[in-house]
PDB file of C-alpha atoms in Angstrom:
ATOM      1  CA  MET A   1       0.033   0.003   0.064  1.00  0.00           C
ATOM      2  CA  GLU A   2       1.436   3.310  -0.927  1.00  0.00           C
ATOM      3  CA  GLU A   3       2.056   5.965   1.713  1.00  0.00           C
ATOM      4  CA  GLY A   4      -0.368   8.558   0.353  1.00  0.00           C
ATOM      5  CA  LEU A   5      -3.361   6.149   0.430  1.00  0.00           C
ATOM      6  CA  ARG A   6      -2.403   5.005   3.892  1.00  0.00           C
ATOM      7  CA  ARG A   7      -2.309   8.595   5.164  1.00  0.00           C
ATOM      8  CA  GLU A   8      -5.568   9.241   3.511  1.00  0.00           C
ATOM      9  CA  LEU A   9      -7.229   6.243   5.181  1.00  0.00           C
ATOM     10  CA  ALA A  10      -5.658   7.206   8.546  1.00  0.00           C
ATOM     11  CA  GLN A  11      -7.353  10.569   8.275  1.00  0.00           C
ATOM     12  CA  GLN A  12     -10.616   8.807   7.855  1.00  0.00           C
ATOM     13  CA  GLY A  13     -10.025   6.793  10.910  1.00  0.00           C
ATOM     14  CA  ILE A  14      -9.029   3.549   9.125  1.00  0.00           C
ATOM     15  CA  VAL A  15      -5.664   2.212  10.322  1.00  0.00           C
ATOM     16  CA  THR A  16      -3.791  -0.116   8.015  1.00  0.00           C
ATOM     17  CA  THR A  17      -0.712  -2.084   8.899  1.00  0.00           C
ATOM     18  CA  THR A  18       1.454  -4.873   7.777  1.00  0.00           C
ATOM     19  CA  LEU A  19       2.671  -7.993   9.544  1.00  0.00           C
ATOM     20  CA  ALA A  20       6.229  -6.612   9.607  1.00  0.00           C
ATOM     21  CA  ASP A  21       4.983  -3.347  11.129  1.00  0.00           C
ATOM     22  CA  LEU A  22       3.101  -5.224  13.830  1.00  0.00           C
ATOM     23  CA  TYR A  23       6.037  -7.420  14.583  1.00  0.00           C
ATOM     24  CA  ASN A  24       8.457  -4.598  14.761  1.00  0.00           C
ATOM     25  CA  TRP A  25       6.011  -2.500  16.838  1.00  0.00           C
ATOM     26  CA  GLY A  26       5.780  -5.338  19.430  1.00  0.00           C
ATOM     27  CA  ARG A  27       9.481  -6.010  19.388  1.00  0.00           C
ATOM     28  CA  ARG A  28      10.765  -2.468  19.732  1.00  0.00           C
ATOM     29  CA  ASN A  29       8.405  -1.586  22.547  1.00  0.00           C
ATOM     30  CA  SER A  30       9.393  -4.409  24.864  1.00  0.00           C
ATOM     31  CA  LEU A  31      13.175  -4.591  24.780  1.00  0.00           C
ATOM     32  CA  TRP A  32      14.232  -6.498  27.898  1.00  0.00           C
ATOM     33  CA  PRO A  33      17.766  -5.456  28.842  1.00  0.00           C
ATOM     34  CA  LEU A  34      20.164  -7.825  30.507  1.00  0.00           C
ATOM     35  CA  ASN A  35      20.822  -6.831  34.003  1.00  0.00           C
ATOM     36  CA  PHE A  36      24.526  -6.294  34.293  1.00  0.00           C
ATOM     37  CA  GLY A  37      26.842  -3.314  34.679  1.00  0.00           C
ATOM     38  CA  LEU A  38      30.663  -3.232  34.421  1.00  0.00           C
ATOM     39  CA  ALA A  39      31.572   0.085  35.764  1.00  0.00           C
ATOM     40  CA  CYS A  40      30.336   3.582  36.588  1.00  0.00           C
ATOM     41  CA  CYS A  41      28.123   3.744  33.355  1.00  0.00           C
ATOM     42  CA  ALA A  42      26.027   1.215  35.201  1.00  0.00           C
ATOM     43  CA  ILE A  43      25.115   3.779  37.791  1.00  0.00           C
ATOM     44  CA  GLU A  44      23.670   5.994  35.033  1.00  0.00           C
ATOM     45  CA  MET A  45      21.936   2.884  33.610  1.00  0.00           C
ATOM     46  CA  ILE A  46      20.409   2.380  37.091  1.00  0.00           C
ATOM     47  CA  ALA A  47      19.351   6.004  37.253  1.00  0.00           C
ATOM     48  CA  ALA A  48      17.759   5.696  33.747  1.00  0.00           C
ATOM     49  CA  SER A  49      15.628   2.777  35.149  1.00  0.00           C
ATOM     50  CA  MET A  50      14.446   4.698  38.180  1.00  0.00           C
ATOM     51  CA  ALA A  51      11.602   7.104  38.592  1.00  0.00           C
ATOM     52  CA  ARG A  52      13.285  10.307  37.508  1.00  0.00           C
ATOM     53  CA  PHE A  53      14.276   9.176  34.037  1.00  0.00           C
ATOM     54  CA  ASP A  54      11.984   6.170  33.829  1.00  0.00           C
ATOM     55  CA  ILE A  55      13.114   3.884  30.995  1.00  0.00           C
ATOM     56  CA  SER A  56       9.852   2.118  31.352  1.00  0.00           C
ATOM     57  CA  ARG A  57       8.195   4.841  29.340  1.00  0.00           C
ATOM     58  CA  PHE A  58       9.952   3.206  26.351  1.00  0.00           C
ATOM     59  CA  GLY A  59       9.137  -0.444  27.416  1.00  0.00           C
ATOM     60  CA  ALA A  60      12.593  -1.388  28.428  1.00  0.00           C
ATOM     61  CA  GLU A  61      12.332  -1.471  32.185  1.00  0.00           C
ATOM     62  CA  VAL A  62      12.318  -5.210  32.576  1.00  0.00           C
ATOM     63  CA  PHE A  63      15.937  -5.865  33.430  1.00  0.00           C
ATOM     64  CA  ARG A  64      16.471  -9.588  33.349  1.00  0.00           C
ATOM     65  CA  PRO A  65      19.038 -11.340  35.519  1.00  0.00           C
ATOM     66  CA  SER A  66      19.327 -14.127  32.980  1.00  0.00           C
ATOM     67  CA  PRO A  67      20.583 -13.851  29.355  1.00  0.00           C
ATOM     68  CA  ARG A  68      18.028 -16.468  28.331  1.00  0.00           C
ATOM     69  CA  GLN A  69      15.275 -13.834  28.838  1.00  0.00           C
ATOM     70  CA  ALA A  70      16.898 -10.709  27.563  1.00  0.00           C
ATOM     71  CA  ASP A  71      16.793  -8.950  24.179  1.00  0.00           C
ATOM     72  CA  LEU A  72      19.180  -6.106  24.732  1.00  0.00           C
ATOM     73  CA  MET A  73      22.629  -6.096  26.160  1.00  0.00           C
ATOM     74  CA  ILE A  74      23.732  -2.709  27.496  1.00  0.00           C
ATOM     75  CA  VAL A  75      27.471  -2.875  27.804  1.00  0.00           C
ATOM     76  CA  ALA A  76      27.739  -0.219  30.568  1.00  0.00           C
ATOM     77  CA  GLY A  77      31.421   0.381  31.444  1.00  0.00           C
ATOM     78  CA  THR A  78      34.949  -0.513  30.954  1.00  0.00           C
ATOM     79  CA  VAL A  79      35.394  -3.994  29.459  1.00  0.00           C
ATOM     80  CA  THR A  80      38.655  -5.440  30.730  1.00  0.00           C
ATOM     81  CA  LYS A  81      40.279  -8.216  28.814  1.00  0.00           C
ATOM     82  CA  LYS A  82      39.536 -10.468  31.712  1.00  0.00           C
ATOM     83  CA  MET A  83      35.928  -9.681  31.383  1.00  0.00           C
ATOM     84  CA  ALA A  84      35.546  -9.707  27.613  1.00  0.00           C
ATOM     85  CA  PRO A  85      35.132 -13.476  27.254  1.00  0.00           C
ATOM     86  CA  GLN A  86      32.305 -13.440  29.804  1.00  0.00           C
ATOM     87  CA  VAL A  87      30.552 -10.535  28.100  1.00  0.00           C
ATOM     88  CA  VAL A  88      30.757 -12.417  24.652  1.00  0.00           C
ATOM     89  CA  ARG A  89      29.500 -15.603  26.298  1.00  0.00           C
ATOM     90  CA  LEU A  90      26.544 -13.849  27.925  1.00  0.00           C
ATOM     91  CA  TYR A  91      25.724 -12.333  24.482  1.00  0.00           C
ATOM     92  CA  ASN A  92      25.856 -15.812  22.892  1.00  0.00           C
ATOM     93  CA  GLN A  93      23.408 -17.091  25.497  1.00  0.00           C
ATOM     94  CA  MET A  94      20.789 -14.553  24.713  1.00  0.00           C
ATOM     95  CA  PRO A  95      18.058 -15.646  22.339  1.00  0.00           C
ATOM     96  CA  GLU A  96      17.561 -13.929  18.958  1.00  0.00           C
ATOM     97  CA  PRO A  97      16.632 -11.195  18.260  1.00  0.00           C
ATOM     98  CA  LYS A  98      19.206  -9.517  20.337  1.00  0.00           C
ATOM     99  CA  TYR A  99      20.821  -6.098  20.279  1.00  0.00           C
ATOM    100  CA  VAL A 100      23.813  -4.398  21.844  1.00  0.00           C
ATOM    101  CA  ILE A 101      24.119  -0.873  23.088  1.00  0.00           C
ATOM    102  CA  ALA A 102      27.735   0.140  23.858  1.00  0.00           C
ATOM    103  CA  MET A 103      27.337   2.748  26.591  1.00  0.00           C
ATOM    104  CA  GLY A 104      30.050   5.211  27.360  1.00  0.00           C
ATOM    105  CA  ALA A 105      33.580   5.988  26.136  1.00  0.00           C
ATOM    106  CA  CYS A 106      35.017   2.798  27.654  1.00  0.00           C
ATOM    107  CA  ALA A 107      32.589   0.422  26.055  1.00  0.00           C
ATOM    108  CA  ILE A 108      33.077   1.985  22.589  1.00  0.00           C
ATOM    109  CA  SER A 109      36.821   2.654  22.684  1.00  0.00           C
ATOM    110  CA  GLY A 110      38.465   2.043  26.004  1.00  0.00           C
ATOM    111  CA  GLY A 111      37.828   5.623  26.999  1.00  0.00           C
ATOM    112  CA  PRO A 112      40.174   7.167  29.593  1.00  0.00           C
ATOM    113  CA  PHE A 113      41.638   3.735  30.240  1.00  0.00           C
ATOM    114  CA  LYS A 114      42.513   3.092  26.617  1.00  0.00           C
ATOM    115  CA  GLN A 115      46.243   2.948  27.455  1.00  0.00           C
ATOM    116  CA  GLY A 116      45.759   0.290  30.045  1.00  0.00           C
ATOM    117  CA  TYR A 117      47.289  -3.079  29.243  1.00  0.00           C
ATOM    118  CA  ASN A 118      44.093  -4.849  30.352  1.00  0.00           C
ATOM    119  CA  VAL A 119      41.487  -2.742  28.796  1.00  0.00           C
ATOM    120  CA  LEU A 120      39.539  -3.912  25.791  1.00  0.00           C
ATOM    121  CA  LYS A 121      39.434  -0.987  23.261  1.00  0.00           C
ATOM    122  CA  GLY A 122      35.789  -1.267  22.436  1.00  0.00           C
ATOM    123  CA  ILE A 123      33.417  -4.162  22.630  1.00  0.00           C
ATOM    124  CA  ASP A 124      32.621  -3.775  18.989  1.00  0.00           C
ATOM    125  CA  ARG A 125      35.783  -5.890  18.360  1.00  0.00           C
ATOM    126  CA  TYR A 126      33.832  -8.856  19.483  1.00  0.00           C
ATOM    127  CA  LEU A 127      30.145  -8.076  19.321  1.00  0.00           C
ATOM    128  CA  PRO A 128      27.914  -6.503  16.646  1.00  0.00           C
ATOM    129  CA  VAL A 129      27.073  -3.236  18.348  1.00  0.00           C
ATOM    130  CA  ASP A 130      23.833  -1.518  17.261  1.00  0.00           C
ATOM    131  CA  VAL A 131      24.100   1.835  19.042  1.00  0.00           C
ATOM    132  CA  HIS A 132      27.218   3.522  20.409  1.00  0.00           C
ATOM    133  CA  ILE A 133      26.781   6.230  23.138  1.00  0.00           C
ATOM    134  CA  PRO A 134      29.653   8.569  23.705  1.00  0.00           C
ATOM    135  CA  GLY A 135      30.139  10.203  27.170  1.00  0.00           C
ATOM    136  CA  CYS A 136      32.015   9.575  30.271  1.00  0.00           C
ATOM    137  CA  PRO A 137      29.623   8.537  31.653  1.00  0.00           C
ATOM    138  CA  PRO A 138      26.646   9.342  29.370  1.00  0.00           C
ATOM    139  CA  ARG A 139      23.654  10.985  31.095  1.00  0.00           C
ATOM    140  CA  PRO A 140      20.542   8.863  31.563  1.00  0.00           C
ATOM    141  CA  GLU A 141      19.007  10.874  28.720  1.00  0.00           C
ATOM    142  CA  ALA A 142      21.793   9.713  26.401  1.00  0.00           C
ATOM    143  CA  LEU A 143      20.859   6.103  27.185  1.00  0.00           C
ATOM    144  CA  LEU A 144      17.142   6.895  26.544  1.00  0.00           C
ATOM    145  CA  HIS A 145      18.209   8.482  23.213  1.00  0.00           C
ATOM    146  CA  ALA A 146      20.209   5.352  22.349  1.00  0.00           C
ATOM    147  CA  LEU A 147      17.177   3.244  23.120  1.00  0.00           C
ATOM    148  CA  MET A 148      15.009   5.374  20.893  1.00  0.00           C
ATOM    149  CA  ALA A 149      17.584   5.109  18.196  1.00  0.00           C
ATOM    150  CA  LEU A 150      17.547   1.357  18.462  1.00  0.00           C
ATOM    151  CA  GLN A 151      13.787   1.438  18.287  1.00  0.00           C
ATOM    152  CA  GLU A 152      13.956   3.437  15.143  1.00  0.00           C
ATOM    153  CA  LYS A 153      16.401   0.772  13.756  1.00  0.00           C
ATOM    154  CA  ILE A 154      13.996  -1.965  14.579  1.00  0.00           C
ATOM    155  CA  ARG A 155      11.060  -0.065  13.124  1.00  0.00           C
ATOM    156  CA  GLY A 156      12.754  -0.177   9.679  1.00  0.00           C
ATOM    157  CA  GLN A 157      13.748  -3.828   9.751  1.00  0.00           C
ATOM    158  CA  ALA A 158      12.200  -6.082   7.013  1.00  0.00           C
ATOM    159  CA  LEU A 159      10.614  -9.470   7.662  1.00  0.00           C
ATOM    160  CA  THR A 160      11.755 -11.017   4.325  1.00  0.00           C
ATOM    161  CA  GLY A 161      14.165 -10.357   1.532  1.00  0.00           C
ATOM    162  CA  PRO A 162      17.905 -10.100   1.456  1.00  0.00           C
ATOM    163  CA  ALA A 163      17.919  -6.994   3.682  1.00  0.00           C
ATOM    164  CA  ARG A 164      16.274  -8.671   6.653  1.00  0.00           C
ATOM    165  CA  PRO A 165      18.147  -8.531   9.879  1.00  0.00           C
ATOM    166  CA  ARG A 166      20.512 -11.225  11.134  1.00  0.00           C
ATOM    167  CA  HIS A 167      18.217 -13.078  13.410  1.00  0.00           C
ATOM    168  CA  LEU A 168      15.784 -13.848  10.478  1.00  0.00           C
ATOM    169  CA  GLN A 169      18.561 -15.335   8.346  1.00  0.00           C
ATOM    170  CA  SER A 170      18.983 -19.032   8.950  1.00  0.00           C
ATOM    171  CA  GLU A 171      22.595 -19.106   7.853  1.00  0.00           C
ATOM    172  CA  ALA A 172      23.757 -16.020   9.831  1.00  0.00           C
ATOM    173  CA  PRO A 173      25.444 -16.883  13.117  1.00  0.00           C
ATOM    174  CA  SER A 174      23.731 -16.434  16.413  1.00  0.00           C
ATOM    175  CA  GLU A 175      26.868 -16.992  18.475  1.00  0.00           C
ATOM    176  CA  PHE A 176      30.162 -15.152  18.074  1.00  0.00           C
ATOM    177  CA  PRO A 177      33.548 -16.679  18.981  1.00  0.00           C
ATOM    178  CA  VAL A 178      34.521 -16.274  22.588  1.00  0.00           C
ATOM    179  CA  PRO A 179      38.030 -14.865  22.878  1.00  0.00           C
ATOM    180  CA  GLN A 180      40.529 -16.928  24.850  1.00  0.00           C
ATOM    181  CA  PHE A 181      43.310 -15.724  27.151  1.00  0.00           C
ATOM    182  CA  GLY A 182      46.476 -15.757  25.215  1.00  0.00           C
ATOM    183  CA  ALA A 183      50.059 -15.302  26.247  1.00  0.00           C
ATOM    184  CA  HIS A 184      49.945 -11.511  25.861  1.00  0.00           C
ATOM    185  CA  ASP A 185      46.489 -10.627  24.548  1.00  0.00           C
ATOM    186  CA  LEU A 186      43.085 -12.071  23.882  1.00  0.00           C
ATOM    187  CA  GLU A 187      43.055 -14.587  21.095  1.00  0.00           C
ATOM    188  CA  PRO A 188      41.847 -13.530  18.538  1.00  0.00           C
ATOM    189  CA  PRO A 189      42.422  -9.788  19.302  1.00  0.00           C
ATOM    190  CA  HIS A 190      39.188  -9.014  17.412  1.00  0.00           C
ATOM    191  CA  HIS A 191      36.511 -10.612  15.343  1.00  0.00           C
ATOM    192  CA  PRO A 192      37.845 -10.346  11.785  1.00  0.00           C
ATOM    193  CA  GLU A 193      34.441  -9.860  10.180  1.00  0.00           C
ATOM    194  CA  LEU A 194      33.073  -7.348  12.747  1.00  0.00           C
ATOM    195  CA  TRP A 195      36.070  -5.114  13.218  1.00  0.00           C
ATOM    196  CA  GLN A 196      39.260  -4.357  11.409  1.00  0.00           C
ATOM    197  CA  PRO A 197      42.012  -1.976  12.581  1.00  0.00           C
ATOM    198  CA  PRO A 198      41.772   1.290  10.671  1.00  0.00           C
ATOM    199  CA  ALA A 199      44.115   1.231   7.702  1.00  0.00           C
ATOM    200  CA  VAL A 200      46.204   4.211   6.634  1.00  0.00           C
ATOM    201  CA  VAL A 201      45.156   4.938   3.094  1.00  0.00           C
ATOM    202  CA  GLY A 202      47.504   6.740   0.722  1.00  0.00           C
ATOM    203  CA  GLY A 203      50.049   8.155   3.239  1.00  0.00           C
ATOM    204  CA  GLU A 204      52.477  10.952   2.656  1.00  0.00           C
ATOM    205  CA  SER A 205      53.183  11.638  -1.005  1.00  0.00           C
TER     206      SER A 205
ATOM    207  CA  MET B   1     -30.525 -35.774  17.692  1.00  0.00           C
ATOM    208  CA  ALA B   2     -30.948 -32.841  19.886  1.00  0.00           C
ATOM    209  CA  VAL B   3     -28.061 -31.369  21.819  1.00  0.00           C
ATOM    210  CA  HIS B   4     -29.776 -31.238  25.105  1.00  0.00           C
ATOM    211  CA  ASN B   5     -30.071 -34.974  25.075  1.00  0.00           C
ATOM    212  CA  HIS B   6     -26.377 -35.261  25.648  1.00  0.00           C
ATOM    213  CA  GLU B   7     -25.879 -34.273  29.195  1.00  0.00           C
ATOM    214  CA  TYR B   8     -22.096 -34.190  29.147  1.00  0.00           C
ATOM    215  CA  LEU B   9     -21.626 -32.704  25.668  1.00  0.00           C
ATOM    216  CA  PHE B  10     -20.385 -29.506  27.346  1.00  0.00           C
ATOM    217  CA  LEU B  11     -17.422 -31.419  28.715  1.00  0.00           C
ATOM    218  CA  ALA B  12     -16.396 -32.410  25.229  1.00  0.00           C
ATOM    219  CA  ILE B  13     -16.727 -28.841  24.012  1.00  0.00           C
ATOM    220  CA  PHE B  14     -14.786 -27.549  26.931  1.00  0.00           C
ATOM    221  CA  LEU B  15     -12.077 -30.035  26.427  1.00  0.00           C
ATOM    222  CA  GLY B  16     -11.821 -29.134  22.722  1.00  0.00           C
ATOM    223  CA  ALA B  17     -11.732 -25.346  23.578  1.00  0.00           C
ATOM    224  CA  ALA B  18      -9.010 -25.970  26.201  1.00  0.00           C
ATOM    225  CA  LEU B  19      -6.876 -27.899  23.782  1.00  0.00           C
ATOM    226  CA  ALA B  20      -7.364 -25.340  21.052  1.00  0.00           C
ATOM    227  CA  PHE B  21      -6.365 -22.548  23.547  1.00  0.00           C
ATOM    228  CA  CYS B  22      -3.066 -24.302  24.361  1.00  0.00           C
ATOM    229  CA  VAL B  23      -2.144 -25.753  20.987  1.00  0.00           C
ATOM    230  CA  THR B  24      -2.957 -22.758  18.761  1.00  0.00           C
ATOM    231  CA  PRO B  25      -0.323 -20.355  20.158  1.00  0.00           C
ATOM    232  CA  LEU B  26       2.304 -23.182  20.159  1.00  0.00           C
ATOM    233  CA  ALA B  27       1.463 -24.066  16.600  1.00  0.00           C
ATOM    234  CA  LEU B  28       1.598 -20.444  15.529  1.00  0.00           C
ATOM    235  CA  ALA B  29       4.967 -20.087  17.196  1.00  0.00           C
ATOM    236  CA  ARG B  30       6.196 -23.154  15.369  1.00  0.00           C
ATOM    237  CA  LEU B  31       4.891 -21.825  12.046  1.00  0.00           C
ATOM    238  CA  TRP B  32       6.530 -18.447  12.699  1.00  0.00           C
ATOM    239  CA  ALA B  33       9.835 -20.122  13.442  1.00  0.00           C
ATOM    240  CA  ALA B  34       9.675 -22.305  10.422  1.00  0.00           C
ATOM    241  CA  TRP B  35       8.704 -19.559   7.977  1.00  0.00           C
ATOM    242  CA  VAL B  36      10.226 -16.316   9.302  1.00  0.00           C
ATOM    243  CA  SER B  37      12.443 -16.682  12.316  1.00  0.00           C
ATOM    244  CA  PRO B  38      14.721 -19.782  12.287  1.00  0.00           C
ATOM    245  CA  ALA B  39      15.759 -21.390  15.509  1.00  0.00           C
ATOM    246  CA  LYS B  40      19.458 -21.140  16.150  1.00  0.00           C
ATOM    247  CA  PRO B  41      20.586 -23.461  18.900  1.00  0.00           C
ATOM    248  CA  GLY B  42      24.277 -23.504  19.863  1.00  0.00           C
ATOM    249  CA  VAL B  43      26.732 -24.767  22.231  1.00  0.00           C
ATOM    250  CA  GLU B  44      27.024 -21.640  24.277  1.00  0.00           C
ATOM    251  CA  LYS B  45      23.326 -20.930  24.059  1.00  0.00           C
ATOM    252  CA  GLN B  46      22.368 -24.302  25.497  1.00  0.00           C
ATOM    253  CA  ALA B  47      24.974 -24.499  28.150  1.00  0.00           C
ATOM    254  CA  SER B  48      23.631 -25.489  31.485  1.00  0.00           C
ATOM    255  CA  TYR B  49      25.144 -22.412  33.256  1.00  0.00           C
ATOM    256  CA  GLU B  50      24.216 -18.858  32.272  1.00  0.00           C
ATOM    257  CA  CYS B  51      26.288 -16.361  34.198  1.00  0.00           C
ATOM    258  CA  GLY B  52      29.061 -15.786  31.764  1.00  0.00           C
ATOM    259  CA  VAL B  53      31.437 -18.260  33.091  1.00  0.00           C
ATOM    260  CA  ALA B  54      31.998 -21.353  30.955  1.00  0.00           C
ATOM    261  CA  ALA B  55      29.809 -24.271  32.012  1.00  0.00           C
ATOM    262  CA  ARG B  56      31.563 -27.260  33.443  1.00  0.00           C
ATOM    263  CA  GLY B  57      30.106 -30.778  33.505  1.00  0.00           C
ATOM    264  CA  ASP B  58      26.451 -31.733  33.169  1.00  0.00           C
ATOM    265  CA  ALA B  59      23.274 -30.525  34.929  1.00  0.00           C
ATOM    266  CA  TRP B  60      22.400 -34.156  35.710  1.00  0.00           C
ATOM    267  CA  VAL B  61      24.452 -34.618  38.839  1.00  0.00           C
ATOM    268  CA  GLN B  62      23.562 -37.072  41.582  1.00  0.00           C
ATOM    269  CA  PHE B  63      22.978 -35.973  45.143  1.00  0.00           C
ATOM    270  CA  ARG B  64      24.363 -38.343  47.833  1.00  0.00           C
ATOM    271  CA  SER B  65      21.914 -40.464  49.557  1.00  0.00           C
ATOM    272  CA  GLU B  66      23.094 -39.387  52.926  1.00  0.00           C
ATOM    273  CA  TYR B  67      21.205 -36.152  52.317  1.00  0.00           C
ATOM    274  CA  TYR B  68      18.170 -37.849  53.912  1.00  0.00           C
ATOM    275  CA  LEU B  69      19.636 -37.248  57.428  1.00  0.00           C
ATOM    276  CA  TYR B  70      19.675 -33.484  56.852  1.00  0.00           C
ATOM    277  CA  GLY B  71      16.113 -33.741  55.588  1.00  0.00           C
ATOM    278  CA  ILE B  72      15.052 -35.608  58.769  1.00  0.00           C
ATOM    279  CA  VAL B  73      16.794 -33.094  61.069  1.00  0.00           C
ATOM    280  CA  PHE B  74      15.302 -30.208  59.192  1.00  0.00           C
ATOM    281  CA  LEU B  75      11.815 -31.820  59.694  1.00  0.00           C
ATOM    282  CA  VAL B  76      12.349 -32.143  63.388  1.00  0.00           C
ATOM    283  CA  PHE B  77      13.191 -28.495  63.747  1.00  0.00           C
ATOM    284  CA  ASP B  78      10.416 -27.509  61.379  1.00  0.00           C
ATOM    285  CA  VAL B  79       7.673 -29.416  63.222  1.00  0.00           C
ATOM    286  CA  GLU B  80       8.997 -28.248  66.524  1.00  0.00           C
ATOM    287  CA  ALA B  81       8.832 -24.589  65.558  1.00  0.00           C
ATOM    288  CA  ILE B  82       5.251 -24.991  64.090  1.00  0.00           C
ATOM    289  CA  PHE B  83       3.956 -26.509  67.327  1.00  0.00           C
ATOM    290  CA  LEU B  84       6.007 -24.291  69.669  1.00  0.00           C
ATOM    291  CA  LEU B  85       4.594 -21.022  68.440  1.00  0.00           C
ATOM    292  CA  PRO B  86       0.939 -21.667  69.265  1.00  0.00           C
ATOM    293  CA  PHE B  87       2.074 -23.455  72.462  1.00  0.00           C
ATOM    294  CA  ALA B  88       3.967 -20.283  73.538  1.00  0.00           C
ATOM    295  CA  VAL B  89       0.981 -18.039  72.686  1.00  0.00           C
ATOM    296  CA  ALA B  90      -1.565 -20.129  74.703  1.00  0.00           C
ATOM    297  CA  PHE B  91       0.899 -21.164  77.386  1.00  0.00           C
ATOM    298  CA  MET B  92      -0.790 -19.265  80.297  1.00  0.00           C
ATOM    299  CA  GLY B  93      -4.184 -20.624  79.599  1.00  0.00           C
ATOM    300  CA  LEU B  94      -3.299 -24.297  79.260  1.00  0.00           C
ATOM    301  CA  SER B  95      -4.150 -27.046  81.707  1.00  0.00           C
ATOM    302  CA  VAL B  96      -1.563 -29.174  83.422  1.00  0.00           C
ATOM    303  CA  GLY B  97      -2.412 -32.154  81.097  1.00  0.00           C
ATOM    304  CA  ALA B  98      -1.904 -30.093  77.971  1.00  0.00           C
ATOM    305  CA  VAL B  99       1.506 -28.722  79.155  1.00  0.00           C
ATOM    306  CA  LEU B 100       2.555 -32.299  80.047  1.00  0.00           C
ATOM    307  CA  ALA B 101       1.491 -33.630  76.638  1.00  0.00           C
ATOM    308  CA  MET B 102       3.469 -30.804  74.973  1.00  0.00           C
ATOM    309  CA  ALA B 103       6.483 -31.642  77.163  1.00  0.00           C
ATOM    310  CA  ILE B 104       6.346 -35.309  76.114  1.00  0.00           C
ATOM    311  CA  PHE B 105       6.057 -34.244  72.498  1.00  0.00           C
ATOM    312  CA  LEU B 106       9.048 -31.992  72.819  1.00  0.00           C
ATOM    313  CA  LEU B 107      10.981 -34.794  74.594  1.00  0.00           C
ATOM    314  CA  LEU B 108      10.288 -37.043  71.685  1.00  0.00           C
ATOM    315  CA  LEU B 109      11.624 -34.506  69.161  1.00  0.00           C
ATOM    316  CA  VAL B 110      14.660 -33.675  71.258  1.00  0.00           C
ATOM    317  CA  GLU B 111      15.324 -37.378  71.572  1.00  0.00           C
ATOM    318  CA  GLY B 112      15.397 -37.636  67.759  1.00  0.00           C
ATOM    319  CA  TRP B 113      17.747 -34.610  67.610  1.00  0.00           C
ATOM    320  CA  VAL B 114      20.103 -36.081  70.169  1.00  0.00           C
ATOM    321  CA  TRP B 115      20.130 -39.363  68.194  1.00  0.00           C
ATOM    322  CA  ALA B 116      21.162 -37.409  65.013  1.00  0.00           C
ATOM    323  CA  TRP B 117      23.824 -35.459  67.039  1.00  0.00           C
ATOM    324  CA  ARG B 118      25.218 -38.686  68.530  1.00  0.00           C
ATOM    325  CA  LYS B 119      25.340 -40.099  65.033  1.00  0.00           C
ATOM    326  CA  GLY B 120      27.630 -37.326  64.056  1.00  0.00           C
ATOM    327  CA  ILE B 121      25.758 -35.789  61.191  1.00  0.00           C
ATOM    328  CA  LEU B 122      26.127 -32.235  62.477  1.00  0.00           C
ATOM    329  CA  THR B 123      29.975 -32.387  61.894  1.00  0.00           C
ATOM    330  CA  TRP B 124      30.752 -31.023  58.469  1.00  0.00           C
ATOM    331  CA  GLN B 125      32.424 -33.624  56.241  1.00  0.00           C
TER     332      GLN B 125
END
C-alpha cells in the first residue's frame, strides 16, 4: 500500500498495517535489557531505570538477570580483557533477536583507560554493536536516546528479503566466537568480520 | 439428535476449547519459526550455566543419599517450631495435662535430635 493512500485512510479513521510493522512494533516496545553493569556507566543505567528518568516509558524496564530472557545487552562500562570472554559468552546465551548498546567511552573505545594493558578498546571488536553512546559517563537521557535510536532501527527492519536482519537469516550466526586468554592478549584480538584496525590509506606523498 | 439429550456434551466442548487454547499459540509459534524466524541453537546458548562463566560438566548430577539425614533433622526443627509457636501463645491458659502432653512431644523431638547429634551428622564432612 502506498504511503499517500495510507495517510488518506488514517485521516478517515482507518488504520492499516502490515505483519512486519506489527512485529516490529511489538518487538521495539518491549526490549528487555540484560541486568549487568561493568563500571560507573552502570550507575547511570540504574538512574535511567528509576523514577526520575523512567526507562519504562519506552518499554525497556524489565531488566532480566538471565541472558536467556533478555533482548538487549547494555554494555555499561569498561570491558577489561579479563571480562571480555564473559561478556561475549553472555551475548551468545541471549536468544535472537538480540541487540547491543555500547554505553560510554570505555565500552566504545576504551575511554580514559585506553592505554591500560588490560582494557579492551571497544566491545565492537567482538560483538555487533547496534548503538554507540559517547560520554563519560553518558547521562541517562543519552541512554534513553540510544534506546530510541535502537527502536527506530527495529522499526525499519524487513521481515523477508535479502535486507532482513541477522536473526531472520537461517545461515547467519547467532553465536560469536568467545576470545581466549592468550600469552599477551586475547586470542583472537578482534573478530575479523566485525572489526578491522583502521588502515592508513595513501600516506604521505 | 438434539443437543440437550447429551448431558455431558459441554465437557467435550470444553475439552476441545481448552486444547485449542493451548495448542494454537504453540502451533503459531512453530509456524513463525519455520517460515520467518529460524531457531538457532548453539553450544554456548544451550550451556547449563548462564552467568558468563564457561559451564563445566552436566546438569544431571547425583545428590548423595546421605542427604536424607539433613532432611530428617530439618523436619524435626520445622515441626517443633510449628507447634512451639501456638504453644507459647496459649501457654498461660493451658491445663496441666496439655503442658505435660506438649512436654512429652518436645521430649520425643529432642530425643530424635540427640540421636542425630550422637550419630555425628552435625559435623561437616
